[in-house]
PDB file of C-alpha atoms in Angstrom:
ATOM      1  CA  UNK A   1       7.481 104.742   5.717  1.00 52.00           C
ATOM      2  CA  UNK A   2       8.127 102.056   3.085  1.00 65.00           C
ATOM      3  CA  UNK A   3       7.329 102.967  -0.500  1.00 80.00           C
ATOM      4  CA  UNK A   4       4.935 100.652  -2.343  1.00 88.00           C
ATOM      5  CA  UNK A   5       6.066  99.957  -5.896  1.00 94.00           C
ATOM      6  CA  UNK A   6       2.958  97.922  -6.741  1.00 96.00           C
ATOM      7  CA  UNK A   7      -0.578  98.552  -5.504  1.00 96.00           C
ATOM      8  CA  UNK A   8      -3.453  96.315  -6.572  1.00 97.00           C
ATOM      9  CA  UNK A   9      -7.018  96.914  -5.375  1.00 96.00           C
ATOM     10  CA  UNK A  10     -10.145  94.818  -6.087  1.00 96.00           C
ATOM     11  CA  UNK A  11      -8.620  93.496  -9.307  1.00 96.00           C
ATOM     12  CA  UNK A  12     -10.633  91.096 -11.477  1.00 96.00           C
ATOM     13  CA  UNK A  13     -10.197  89.704 -14.982  1.00 95.00           C
ATOM     14  CA  UNK A  14     -12.769  87.963 -17.152  1.00 94.00           C
ATOM     15  CA  UNK A  15     -12.352  86.398 -20.592  1.00 89.00           C
ATOM     16  CA  UNK A  16     -15.078  85.767 -23.142  1.00 84.00           C
ATOM     17  CA  UNK A  17     -14.809  82.177 -24.350  1.00 79.00           C
ATOM     18  CA  UNK A  18     -16.631  80.303 -27.054  1.00 75.00           C
ATOM     19  CA  UNK A  19     -19.684  78.298 -25.891  1.00 74.00           C
ATOM     20  CA  UNK A  20     -20.070  75.524 -28.470  1.00 73.00           C
ATOM     21  CA  UNK A  21     -22.016  72.297 -28.186  1.00 74.00           C
ATOM     22  CA  UNK A  22     -20.043  69.137 -29.047  1.00 79.00           C
ATOM     23  CA  UNK A  23     -20.294  67.323 -32.369  1.00 76.00           C
ATOM     24  CA  UNK A  24     -20.979  68.338 -35.979  1.00 76.00           C
ATOM     25  CA  UNK A  25     -24.426  69.693 -35.170  1.00 78.00           C
ATOM     26  CA  UNK A  26     -22.960  71.943 -32.475  1.00 72.00           C
ATOM     27  CA  UNK A  27     -20.236  73.159 -34.851  1.00 76.00           C
ATOM     28  CA  UNK A  28     -22.751  74.108 -37.589  1.00 78.00           C
ATOM     29  CA  UNK A  29     -25.044  75.807 -35.065  1.00 76.00           C
ATOM     30  CA  UNK A  30     -22.074  77.710 -33.622  1.00 71.00           C
ATOM     31  CA  UNK A  31     -20.967  78.780 -37.120  1.00 72.00           C
ATOM     32  CA  UNK A  32     -24.261  80.516 -37.831  1.00 76.00           C
ATOM     33  CA  UNK A  33     -25.021  81.699 -34.319  1.00 77.00           C
ATOM     34  CA  UNK A  34     -21.851  82.220 -32.337  1.00 78.00           C
ATOM     35  CA  UNK A  35     -22.307  82.236 -28.569  1.00 77.00           C
ATOM     36  CA  UNK A  36     -19.830  83.175 -25.865  1.00 78.00           C
ATOM     37  CA  UNK A  37     -19.759  83.090 -22.101  1.00 82.00           C
ATOM     38  CA  UNK A  38     -17.728  85.075 -19.599  1.00 84.00           C
ATOM     39  CA  UNK A  39     -15.130  83.234 -17.512  1.00 88.00           C
ATOM     40  CA  UNK A  40     -13.774  85.073 -14.451  1.00 92.00           C
ATOM     41  CA  UNK A  41     -10.182  83.952 -13.909  1.00 93.00           C
ATOM     42  CA  UNK A  42      -9.078  86.602 -11.370  1.00 95.00           C
ATOM     43  CA  UNK A  43     -11.569  87.446  -8.617  1.00 94.00           C
ATOM     44  CA  UNK A  44     -11.382  90.677  -6.631  1.00 95.00           C
ATOM     45  CA  UNK A  45      -7.781  90.485  -5.403  1.00 96.00           C
ATOM     46  CA  UNK A  46      -5.862  93.192  -3.525  1.00 97.00           C
ATOM     47  CA  UNK A  47      -2.226  93.425  -2.405  1.00 97.00           C
ATOM     48  CA  UNK A  48       0.701  95.835  -2.082  1.00 96.00           C
ATOM     49  CA  UNK A  49       4.390  95.188  -2.767  1.00 97.00           C
ATOM     50  CA  UNK A  50       7.169  97.326  -1.308  1.00 95.00           C
ATOM     51  CA  UNK A  51      10.161  98.552  -3.244  1.00 94.00           C
ATOM     52  CA  UNK A  52      12.962  95.949  -3.200  1.00 94.00           C
ATOM     53  CA  UNK A  53      10.749  93.041  -2.121  1.00 96.00           C
ATOM     54  CA  UNK A  54      10.995  89.609  -3.742  1.00 96.00           C
ATOM     55  CA  UNK A  55       7.497  88.116  -3.804  1.00 96.00           C
ATOM     56  CA  UNK A  56       6.632  84.533  -4.728  1.00 94.00           C
ATOM     57  CA  UNK A  57       3.251  83.742  -6.289  1.00 93.00           C
ATOM     58  CA  UNK A  58       2.194  80.182  -5.481  1.00 89.00           C
ATOM     59  CA  UNK A  59      -0.648  78.150  -6.922  1.00 85.00           C
ATOM     60  CA  UNK A  60      -1.568  75.173  -9.078  1.00 82.00           C
ATOM     61  CA  UNK A  61      -1.558  75.299 -12.875  1.00 83.00           C
ATOM     62  CA  UNK A  62      -4.451  77.481 -14.003  1.00 85.00           C
ATOM     63  CA  UNK A  63      -4.764  79.273 -10.650  1.00 87.00           C
ATOM     64  CA  UNK A  64      -4.199  82.675 -12.298  1.00 91.00           C
ATOM     65  CA  UNK A  65      -0.553  83.468 -11.450  1.00 92.00           C
ATOM     66  CA  UNK A  66       0.589  84.231 -15.007  1.00 92.00           C
ATOM     67  CA  UNK A  67      -2.555  86.284 -15.690  1.00 95.00           C
ATOM     68  CA  UNK A  68      -1.750  88.435 -12.640  1.00 96.00           C
ATOM     69  CA  UNK A  69       1.820  89.017 -13.863  1.00 95.00           C
ATOM     70  CA  UNK A  70       0.583  89.907 -17.355  1.00 94.00           C
ATOM     71  CA  UNK A  71      -1.811  92.488 -15.906  1.00 96.00           C
ATOM     72  CA  UNK A  72       0.963  93.921 -13.713  1.00 96.00           C
ATOM     73  CA  UNK A  73       3.212  94.470 -16.726  1.00 94.00           C
ATOM     74  CA  UNK A  74       0.387  95.774 -18.924  1.00 94.00           C
ATOM     75  CA  UNK A  75       0.004  92.926 -21.428  1.00 93.00           C
ATOM     76  CA  UNK A  76      -3.589  92.315 -20.319  1.00 93.00           C
ATOM     77  CA  UNK A  77      -6.212  94.955 -19.530  1.00 93.00           C
ATOM     78  CA  UNK A  78      -8.036  94.382 -16.202  1.00 95.00           C
ATOM     79  CA  UNK A  79     -11.822  93.927 -16.238  1.00 94.00           C
ATOM     80  CA  UNK A  80     -12.356  95.545 -12.831  1.00 94.00           C
ATOM     81  CA  UNK A  81     -10.307  97.196 -10.110  1.00 95.00           C
ATOM     82  CA  UNK A  82      -7.101  99.201 -10.220  1.00 95.00           C
ATOM     83  CA  UNK A  83      -3.368  98.556 -10.669  1.00 96.00           C
ATOM     84  CA  UNK A  84      -0.600 101.059 -10.061  1.00 96.00           C
ATOM     85  CA  UNK A  85       2.977  99.975 -10.783  1.00 96.00           C
ATOM     86  CA  UNK A  86       5.738 102.474 -10.019  1.00 93.00           C
ATOM     87  CA  UNK A  87       3.194 105.295 -10.324  1.00 93.00           C
ATOM     88  CA  UNK A  88       1.853 104.175 -13.722  1.00 96.00           C
ATOM     89  CA  UNK A  89      -1.249 102.401 -15.002  1.00 96.00           C
ATOM     90  CA  UNK A  90       0.414  99.378 -16.678  1.00 96.00           C
ATOM     91  CA  UNK A  91      -2.169  98.860 -19.450  1.00 94.00           C
ATOM     92  CA  UNK A  92      -1.446 102.345 -20.840  1.00 94.00           C
ATOM     93  CA  UNK A  93       2.066 101.111 -21.734  1.00 93.00           C
ATOM     94  CA  UNK A  94       3.769 104.491 -21.249  1.00 94.00           C
ATOM     95  CA  UNK A  95       7.368 104.664 -22.479  1.00 92.00           C
ATOM     96  CA  UNK A  96       8.847 105.489 -19.066  1.00 92.00           C
ATOM     97  CA  UNK A  97       6.894 102.606 -17.504  1.00 94.00           C
ATOM     98  CA  UNK A  98       8.161 100.096 -20.092  1.00 92.00           C
ATOM     99  CA  UNK A  99      11.734 101.260 -19.504  1.00 92.00           C
ATOM    100  CA  UNK A 100      11.299 100.479 -15.817  1.00 94.00           C
ATOM    101  CA  UNK A 101      10.074  96.874 -16.064  1.00 95.00           C
ATOM    102  CA  UNK A 102      11.008  93.540 -17.581  1.00 94.00           C
ATOM    103  CA  UNK A 103       9.028  90.315 -18.082  1.00 92.00           C
ATOM    104  CA  UNK A 104      10.894  87.011 -18.314  1.00 90.00           C
ATOM    105  CA  UNK A 105       8.987  83.821 -19.097  1.00 86.00           C
ATOM    106  CA  UNK A 106      10.728  80.456 -18.898  1.00 76.00           C
ATOM    107  CA  UNK A 107       8.761  79.067 -21.843  1.00 72.00           C
ATOM    108  CA  UNK A 108       9.234  82.106 -24.127  1.00 78.00           C
ATOM    109  CA  UNK A 109      12.314  83.599 -25.784  1.00 82.00           C
ATOM    110  CA  UNK A 110      13.252  86.969 -27.224  1.00 86.00           C
ATOM    111  CA  UNK A 111      16.703  86.120 -28.597  1.00 90.00           C
ATOM    112  CA  UNK A 112      17.084  85.762 -32.372  1.00 89.00           C
ATOM    113  CA  UNK A 113      17.507  82.019 -32.939  1.00 90.00           C
ATOM    114  CA  UNK A 114      20.172  82.020 -35.671  1.00 92.00           C
ATOM    115  CA  UNK A 115      22.293  84.892 -34.318  1.00 92.00           C
ATOM    116  CA  UNK A 116      24.661  85.051 -31.341  1.00 94.00           C
ATOM    117  CA  UNK A 117      23.076  86.581 -28.185  1.00 94.00           C
ATOM    118  CA  UNK A 118      25.391  89.622 -28.416  1.00 94.00           C
ATOM    119  CA  UNK A 119      23.515  90.748 -31.555  1.00 94.00           C
ATOM    120  CA  UNK A 120      20.172  90.640 -29.705  1.00 93.00           C
ATOM    121  CA  UNK A 121      21.719  92.570 -26.814  1.00 94.00           C
ATOM    122  CA  UNK A 122      22.774  95.453 -29.034  1.00 94.00           C
ATOM    123  CA  UNK A 123      19.352  95.417 -30.708  1.00 93.00           C
ATOM    124  CA  UNK A 124      17.669  95.688 -27.289  1.00 92.00           C
ATOM    125  CA  UNK A 125      20.094  98.451 -26.329  1.00 92.00           C
ATOM    126  CA  UNK A 126      19.017 100.450 -29.398  1.00 92.00           C
ATOM    127  CA  UNK A 127      15.345  99.934 -28.536  1.00 91.00           C
ATOM    128  CA  UNK A 128      16.007 101.418 -25.088  1.00 92.00           C
ATOM    129  CA  UNK A 129      18.057 104.325 -26.523  1.00 91.00           C
ATOM    130  CA  UNK A 130      21.387 103.180 -25.080  1.00 91.00           C
ATOM    131  CA  UNK A 131      24.520 104.219 -26.926  1.00 92.00           C
ATOM    132  CA  UNK A 132      27.030 101.520 -27.852  1.00 90.00           C
ATOM    133  CA  UNK A 133      29.517 102.472 -25.117  1.00 93.00           C
ATOM    134  CA  UNK A 134      26.888 102.276 -22.347  1.00 93.00           C
ATOM    135  CA  UNK A 135      25.456  99.057 -23.822  1.00 93.00           C
ATOM    136  CA  UNK A 136      28.920  97.459 -23.904  1.00 94.00           C
ATOM    137  CA  UNK A 137      29.534  98.442 -20.272  1.00 94.00           C
ATOM    138  CA  UNK A 138      26.208  96.975 -19.105  1.00 93.00           C
ATOM    139  CA  UNK A 139      26.664  93.775 -21.122  1.00 93.00           C
ATOM    140  CA  UNK A 140      30.102  93.255 -19.566  1.00 93.00           C
ATOM    141  CA  UNK A 141      28.791  93.822 -16.034  1.00 90.00           C
ATOM    142  CA  UNK A 142      25.784  91.500 -16.431  1.00 90.00           C
ATOM    143  CA  UNK A 143      27.886  88.836 -18.190  1.00 91.00           C
ATOM    144  CA  UNK A 144      30.263  88.794 -15.220  1.00 89.00           C
ATOM    145  CA  UNK A 145      27.358  88.503 -12.768  1.00 86.00           C
ATOM    146  CA  UNK A 146      25.837  85.672 -14.810  1.00 86.00           C
ATOM    147  CA  UNK A 147      29.243  84.017 -15.394  1.00 85.00           C
ATOM    148  CA  UNK A 148      28.922  83.802 -19.177  1.00 88.00           C
ATOM    149  CA  UNK A 149      31.498  84.813 -21.776  1.00 88.00           C
ATOM    150  CA  UNK A 150      32.125  82.786 -24.943  1.00 91.00           C
ATOM    151  CA  UNK A 151      28.428  81.866 -25.125  1.00 90.00           C
ATOM    152  CA  UNK A 152      27.619  85.438 -26.136  1.00 92.00           C
ATOM    153  CA  UNK A 153      29.242  84.860 -29.546  1.00 94.00           C
ATOM    154  CA  UNK A 154      27.695  81.442 -30.326  1.00 94.00           C
ATOM    155  CA  UNK A 155      24.400  81.216 -32.274  1.00 94.00           C
ATOM    156  CA  UNK A 156      21.472  80.843 -29.864  1.00 92.00           C
ATOM    157  CA  UNK A 157      20.345  77.555 -31.452  1.00 92.00           C
ATOM    158  CA  UNK A 158      23.667  75.969 -30.409  1.00 93.00           C
ATOM    159  CA  UNK A 159      23.462  77.002 -26.761  1.00 90.00           C
ATOM    160  CA  UNK A 160      22.295  74.716 -23.964  1.00 87.00           C
ATOM    161  CA  UNK A 161      19.044  75.568 -22.178  1.00 83.00           C
ATOM    162  CA  UNK A 162      20.970  76.956 -19.179  1.00 83.00           C
ATOM    163  CA  UNK A 163      23.222  79.115 -21.362  1.00 87.00           C
ATOM    164  CA  UNK A 164      20.211  80.358 -23.294  1.00 89.00           C
ATOM    165  CA  UNK A 165      18.330  81.244 -20.110  1.00 86.00           C
ATOM    166  CA  UNK A 166      21.291  83.279 -18.845  1.00 88.00           C
ATOM    167  CA  UNK A 167      21.396  85.100 -22.181  1.00 91.00           C
ATOM    168  CA  UNK A 168      17.641  85.736 -21.999  1.00 90.00           C
ATOM    169  CA  UNK A 169      18.140  87.284 -18.565  1.00 89.00           C
ATOM    170  CA  UNK A 170      20.936  89.522 -19.808  1.00 92.00           C
ATOM    171  CA  UNK A 171      18.791  90.673 -22.751  1.00 92.00           C
ATOM    172  CA  UNK A 172      15.895  91.437 -20.398  1.00 92.00           C
ATOM    173  CA  UNK A 173      18.061  93.382 -17.935  1.00 92.00           C
ATOM    174  CA  UNK A 174      20.239  95.455 -20.241  1.00 93.00           C
ATOM    175  CA  UNK A 175      18.014  98.516 -19.637  1.00 93.00           C
ATOM    176  CA  UNK A 176      18.427  98.052 -15.841  1.00 92.00           C
ATOM    177  CA  UNK A 177      14.744  97.698 -14.907  1.00 94.00           C
ATOM    178  CA  UNK A 178      13.634  98.343 -11.332  1.00 94.00           C
ATOM    179  CA  UNK A 179      10.804  95.803 -11.497  1.00 96.00           C
ATOM    180  CA  UNK A 180      11.168  92.207 -12.704  1.00 95.00           C
ATOM    181  CA  UNK A 181       8.273  89.886 -13.485  1.00 95.00           C
ATOM    182  CA  UNK A 182       9.572  86.307 -13.658  1.00 93.00           C
ATOM    183  CA  UNK A 183       7.246  83.516 -14.786  1.00 91.00           C
ATOM    184  CA  UNK A 184       8.873  80.097 -14.242  1.00 88.00           C
ATOM    185  CA  UNK A 185      12.409  81.419 -14.936  1.00 87.00           C
ATOM    186  CA  UNK A 186      14.128  78.123 -14.013  1.00 85.00           C
ATOM    187  CA  UNK A 187      11.799  75.918 -16.079  1.00 80.00           C
ATOM    188  CA  UNK A 188      13.727  72.976 -17.521  1.00 76.00           C
ATOM    189  CA  UNK A 189      17.106  73.987 -16.066  1.00 79.00           C
ATOM    190  CA  UNK A 190      19.387  71.502 -14.299  1.00 81.00           C
ATOM    191  CA  UNK A 191      20.125  71.834 -10.567  1.00 84.00           C
ATOM    192  CA  UNK A 192      23.353  73.824 -11.027  1.00 82.00           C
ATOM    193  CA  UNK A 193      21.779  76.209 -13.536  1.00 81.00           C
ATOM    194  CA  UNK A 194      18.823  76.769 -11.196  1.00 86.00           C
ATOM    195  CA  UNK A 195      21.156  77.516  -8.284  1.00 87.00           C
ATOM    196  CA  UNK A 196      23.257  79.932 -10.346  1.00 86.00           C
ATOM    197  CA  UNK A 197      20.155  81.732 -11.573  1.00 87.00           C
ATOM    198  CA  UNK A 198      18.869  82.137  -8.012  1.00 90.00           C
ATOM    199  CA  UNK A 199      22.256  83.496  -6.884  1.00 90.00           C
ATOM    200  CA  UNK A 200      22.191  86.005  -9.721  1.00 89.00           C
ATOM    201  CA  UNK A 201      18.664  87.217  -8.904  1.00 92.00           C
ATOM    202  CA  UNK A 202      19.586  87.622  -5.237  1.00 93.00           C
ATOM    203  CA  UNK A 203      22.700  89.583  -6.194  1.00 91.00           C
ATOM    204  CA  UNK A 204      20.764  91.760  -8.662  1.00 91.00           C
ATOM    205  CA  UNK A 205      18.173  92.509  -5.985  1.00 94.00           C
ATOM    206  CA  UNK A 206      20.870  93.397  -3.419  1.00 93.00           C
ATOM    207  CA  UNK A 207      22.779  95.673  -5.803  1.00 91.00           C
ATOM    208  CA  UNK A 208      19.846  97.467  -7.469  1.00 91.00           C
ATOM    209  CA  UNK A 209      17.031  97.137  -4.880  1.00 93.00           C
ATOM    210  CA  UNK A 210      14.842  95.880  -7.726  1.00 95.00           C
ATOM    211  CA  UNK A 211      11.350  94.615  -6.931  1.00 96.00           C
ATOM    212  CA  UNK A 212      10.886  91.022  -8.119  1.00 96.00           C
ATOM    213  CA  UNK A 213       7.601  89.142  -8.647  1.00 96.00           C
ATOM    214  CA  UNK A 214       8.252  85.441  -9.170  1.00 93.00           C
ATOM    215  CA  UNK A 215       6.194  82.375 -10.034  1.00 91.00           C
ATOM    216  CA  UNK A 216       7.773  78.935  -9.909  1.00 86.00           C
ATOM    217  CA  UNK A 217       6.916  75.289  -9.331  1.00 80.00           C
ATOM    218  CA  UNK A 218      10.481  74.650  -8.135  1.00 81.00           C
ATOM    219  CA  UNK A 219      10.063  75.188  -4.421  1.00 81.00           C
ATOM    220  CA  UNK A 220      13.775  75.896  -3.945  1.00 84.00           C
ATOM    221  CA  UNK A 221      13.290  79.068  -6.023  1.00 88.00           C
ATOM    222  CA  UNK A 222      10.623  80.252  -3.609  1.00 88.00           C
ATOM    223  CA  UNK A 223      12.343  79.261  -0.357  1.00 87.00           C
ATOM    224  CA  UNK A 224      15.737  80.668  -1.456  1.00 90.00           C
ATOM    225  CA  UNK A 225      14.499  84.015  -2.737  1.00 93.00           C
ATOM    226  CA  UNK A 226      11.145  84.900  -1.163  1.00 93.00           C
ATOM    227  CA  UNK A 227      10.417  85.897   2.421  1.00 93.00           C
ATOM    228  CA  UNK A 228       6.823  86.690   1.479  1.00 95.00           C
ATOM    229  CA  UNK A 229       4.439  84.679  -0.695  1.00 93.00           C
ATOM    230  CA  UNK A 230       1.002  85.249  -2.204  1.00 93.00           C
ATOM    231  CA  UNK A 231      -1.016  82.053  -2.673  1.00 90.00           C
ATOM    232  CA  UNK A 232      -3.559  81.975  -5.496  1.00 91.00           C
ATOM    233  CA  UNK A 233      -6.380  79.432  -5.774  1.00 88.00           C
ATOM    234  CA  UNK A 234      -8.950  79.607  -8.576  1.00 89.00           C
ATOM    235  CA  UNK A 235      -8.224  83.293  -9.147  1.00 92.00           C
ATOM    236  CA  UNK A 236      -8.502  84.335  -5.484  1.00 92.00           C
ATOM    237  CA  UNK A 237      -5.788  85.081  -2.926  1.00 92.00           C
ATOM    238  CA  UNK A 238      -5.873  82.535  -0.099  1.00 89.00           C
ATOM    239  CA  UNK A 239      -2.746  83.718   1.749  1.00 90.00           C
ATOM    240  CA  UNK A 240      -0.527  86.789   1.691  1.00 93.00           C
ATOM    241  CA  UNK A 241       2.284  86.892   4.231  1.00 92.00           C
ATOM    242  CA  UNK A 242       5.607  85.497   5.402  1.00 93.00           C
ATOM    243  CA  UNK A 243       6.643  82.135   3.974  1.00 89.00           C
ATOM    244  CA  UNK A 244       7.986  80.926   7.349  1.00 85.00           C
ATOM    245  CA  UNK A 245       4.643  81.571   9.047  1.00 85.00           C
ATOM    246  CA  UNK A 246       2.831  79.697   6.284  1.00 84.00           C
ATOM    247  CA  UNK A 247       5.133  76.692   6.609  1.00 79.00           C
ATOM    248  CA  UNK A 248       4.616  76.640  10.388  1.00 77.00           C
ATOM    249  CA  UNK A 249       0.866  76.892   9.881  1.00 77.00           C
ATOM    250  CA  UNK A 250       0.786  73.997   7.433  1.00 76.00           C
ATOM    251  CA  UNK A 251       3.234  71.925   9.449  1.00 75.00           C
ATOM    252  CA  UNK A 252       2.559  72.642  13.160  1.00 76.00           C
ATOM    253  CA  UNK A 253       4.576  69.637  14.411  1.00 80.00           C
ATOM    254  CA  UNK A 254       8.065  68.199  14.056  1.00 83.00           C
ATOM    255  CA  UNK A 255       9.354  64.652  14.287  1.00 85.00           C
ATOM    256  CA  UNK A 256      12.219  64.186  16.743  1.00 88.00           C
ATOM    257  CA  UNK A 257      14.399  61.089  16.446  1.00 90.00           C
ATOM    258  CA  UNK A 258      16.134  60.401  19.762  1.00 90.00           C
ATOM    259  CA  UNK A 259      18.942  57.898  20.219  1.00 90.00           C
ATOM    260  CA  UNK A 260      19.141  56.833  23.871  1.00 89.00           C
ATOM    261  CA  UNK A 261      22.204  55.311  25.546  1.00 87.00           C
ATOM    262  CA  UNK A 262      20.244  52.145  26.371  1.00 86.00           C
ATOM    263  CA  UNK A 263      17.013  50.361  25.559  1.00 86.00           C
ATOM    264  CA  UNK A 264      15.907  50.909  29.162  1.00 86.00           C
ATOM    265  CA  UNK A 265      16.150  54.706  28.711  1.00 83.00           C
ATOM    266  CA  UNK A 266      14.149  54.432  25.486  1.00 85.00           C
ATOM    267  CA  UNK A 267      11.446  52.423  27.284  1.00 86.00           C
ATOM    268  CA  UNK A 268      11.216  55.033  30.056  1.00 86.00           C
ATOM    269  CA  UNK A 269      11.012  57.834  27.492  1.00 86.00           C
ATOM    270  CA  UNK A 270       8.251  55.945  25.655  1.00 85.00           C
ATOM    271  CA  UNK A 271       6.186  55.864  28.874  1.00 85.00           C
ATOM    272  CA  UNK A 272       6.787  59.518  29.859  1.00 83.00           C
ATOM    273  CA  UNK A 273       3.717  60.955  28.113  1.00 82.00           C
ATOM    274  CA  UNK A 274       5.130  62.012  24.720  1.00 85.00           C
ATOM    275  CA  UNK A 275       3.386  61.299  21.404  1.00 87.00           C
ATOM    276  CA  UNK A 276       5.458  58.344  20.159  1.00 86.00           C
ATOM    277  CA  UNK A 277       5.441  57.579  16.445  1.00 85.00           C
ATOM    278  CA  UNK A 278       7.685  54.512  16.527  1.00 83.00           C
ATOM    279  CA  UNK A 279      10.412  52.842  18.584  1.00 86.00           C
ATOM    280  CA  UNK A 280      13.202  50.322  17.869  1.00 84.00           C
ATOM    281  CA  UNK A 281      15.497  49.211  20.691  1.00 85.00           C
ATOM    282  CA  UNK A 282      17.287  52.391  21.904  1.00 87.00           C
ATOM    283  CA  UNK A 283      15.865  54.694  19.184  1.00 90.00           C
ATOM    284  CA  UNK A 284      12.521  56.445  19.528  1.00 90.00           C
ATOM    285  CA  UNK A 285      10.696  58.925  17.306  1.00 89.00           C
ATOM    286  CA  UNK A 286       8.286  61.362  18.943  1.00 88.00           C
ATOM    287  CA  UNK A 287       6.036  64.076  17.524  1.00 87.00           C
ATOM    288  CA  UNK A 288       6.168  67.489  19.206  1.00 87.00           C
ATOM    289  CA  UNK A 289       4.206  70.647  18.437  1.00 84.00           C
ATOM    290  CA  UNK A 290       6.335  73.590  17.256  1.00 80.00           C
ATOM    291  CA  UNK A 291       5.317  75.813  20.167  1.00 80.00           C
ATOM    292  CA  UNK A 292       6.523  73.313  22.779  1.00 82.00           C
ATOM    293  CA  UNK A 293       9.773  72.058  21.236  1.00 84.00           C
ATOM    294  CA  UNK A 294      12.088  74.012  23.570  1.00 85.00           C
ATOM    295  CA  UNK A 295      10.397  72.910  26.804  1.00 87.00           C
ATOM    296  CA  UNK A 296      10.008  69.319  25.619  1.00 87.00           C
ATOM    297  CA  UNK A 297      13.655  68.956  24.572  1.00 87.00           C
ATOM    298  CA  UNK A 298      14.809  70.504  27.870  1.00 88.00           C
ATOM    299  CA  UNK A 299      12.738  67.935  29.773  1.00 87.00           C
ATOM    300  CA  UNK A 300      14.122  65.043  27.701  1.00 86.00           C
ATOM    301  CA  UNK A 301      17.768  66.132  27.994  1.00 87.00           C
ATOM    302  CA  UNK A 302      17.475  66.697  31.765  1.00 87.00           C
ATOM    303  CA  UNK A 303      15.844  63.361  32.552  1.00 86.00           C
ATOM    304  CA  UNK A 304      17.266  60.860  30.070  1.00 85.00           C
ATOM    305  CA  UNK A 305      20.712  59.779  28.890  1.00 86.00           C
ATOM    306  CA  UNK A 306      20.691  60.839  25.231  1.00 86.00           C
ATOM    307  CA  UNK A 307      23.404  59.865  22.723  1.00 89.00           C
ATOM    308  CA  UNK A 308      22.061  61.775  19.716  1.00 89.00           C
ATOM    309  CA  UNK A 309      19.021  63.730  18.557  1.00 87.00           C
ATOM    310  CA  UNK A 310      17.648  64.661  15.114  1.00 86.00           C
ATOM    311  CA  UNK A 311      14.875  67.144  14.300  1.00 82.00           C
ATOM    312  CA  UNK A 312      13.220  66.129  11.041  1.00 76.00           C
ATOM    313  CA  UNK A 313      11.517  68.845   9.032  1.00 67.00           C
ATOM    314  CA  UNK A 314       8.761  67.658   6.660  1.00 64.00           C
ATOM    315  CA  UNK A 315       9.802  67.886   2.974  1.00 62.00           C
ATOM    316  CA  UNK A 316       9.176  71.423   1.711  1.00 61.00           C
ATOM    317  CA  UNK A 317       7.581  70.112  -1.509  1.00 60.00           C
ATOM    318  CA  UNK A 318       5.083  68.138   0.560  1.00 64.00           C
ATOM    319  CA  UNK A 319       4.117  71.219   2.580  1.00 66.00           C
ATOM    320  CA  UNK A 320       3.812  73.497  -0.451  1.00 66.00           C
ATOM    321  CA  UNK A 321       1.778  70.787  -2.191  1.00 65.00           C
ATOM    322  CA  UNK A 322      -0.927  71.394   0.408  1.00 65.00           C
ATOM    323  CA  UNK A 323      -1.085  75.026  -0.691  1.00 62.00           C
ATOM    324  CA  UNK A 324      -1.931  74.083  -4.254  1.00 61.00           C
ATOM    325  CA  UNK A 325      -5.080  72.186  -3.274  1.00 60.00           C
ATOM    326  CA  UNK A 326      -6.404  74.275  -0.368  1.00 59.00           C
ATOM    327  CA  UNK A 327      -9.002  76.987  -0.834  1.00 58.00           C
ATOM    328  CA  UNK A 328      -8.240  78.631   2.499  1.00 60.00           C
ATOM    329  CA  UNK A 329      -5.003  78.722   4.489  1.00 61.00           C
TER     330      UNK A 329
END
């Protein structure tokens, strides 16, 4: 039986926000009689995450993804429901719990700006009660995995964004956490830096069996790392399951471009009952449902003289874009 590292049941979070009327009159009235209203940003969500899983949280800006991660790592106290992470209640911030997790946010930094990253690493090592020998060994191992060397001895303010992000990761992982919470970790990185970061996370997961919870608007992060996704819309979960099944559900058809040996073959294929999108001379594009691709292609190849054939998948960004605006999936 698989062990669940994270268990969330009927979790909700509300914030009290200021309720002020616009204009000077509203400001004066609010000054003397302050009013607030409750805003529910997370609404009765439940899910479980197994040890070693890499889970992607998907949703539009403001959907509640970051709030969920902050509750999972104990930065925010839940209003209702229960959270258990690695056997602990996160909001109690127990020492052993904090030594087991790490939160990395693409828009935040923990490195000391005017010092080289190596200084921050040794500071973090002291915080987690690591002796200098063990800290040095872990820094060397992580630096090799992240493919950084000289950058560790250059002041943080002089590093590129990609170099800084690698250093942030090393600082966050020096205590070898078993659970990683990553909020937009590739934000602002170039294509190569994003790819290298994904490779590192995959390698770290394989070597340590760490559980990783990831939010990202770069769909390559999700498709490369996550087999399972949790979709969040207005604070509610609209889908929790395999990414491949979700993509098939949102894109139930494929476009097939077929190059026939002659225009006559293309004409016959056009009149054979398939859903034709367009046709030019000996090339024809047809739309076929996913569940009938095998039988349809067999019929085409057996009855027509085909020179070439291309199966066009819809752009992944286009498919995921549908997730961000749908209430139910």
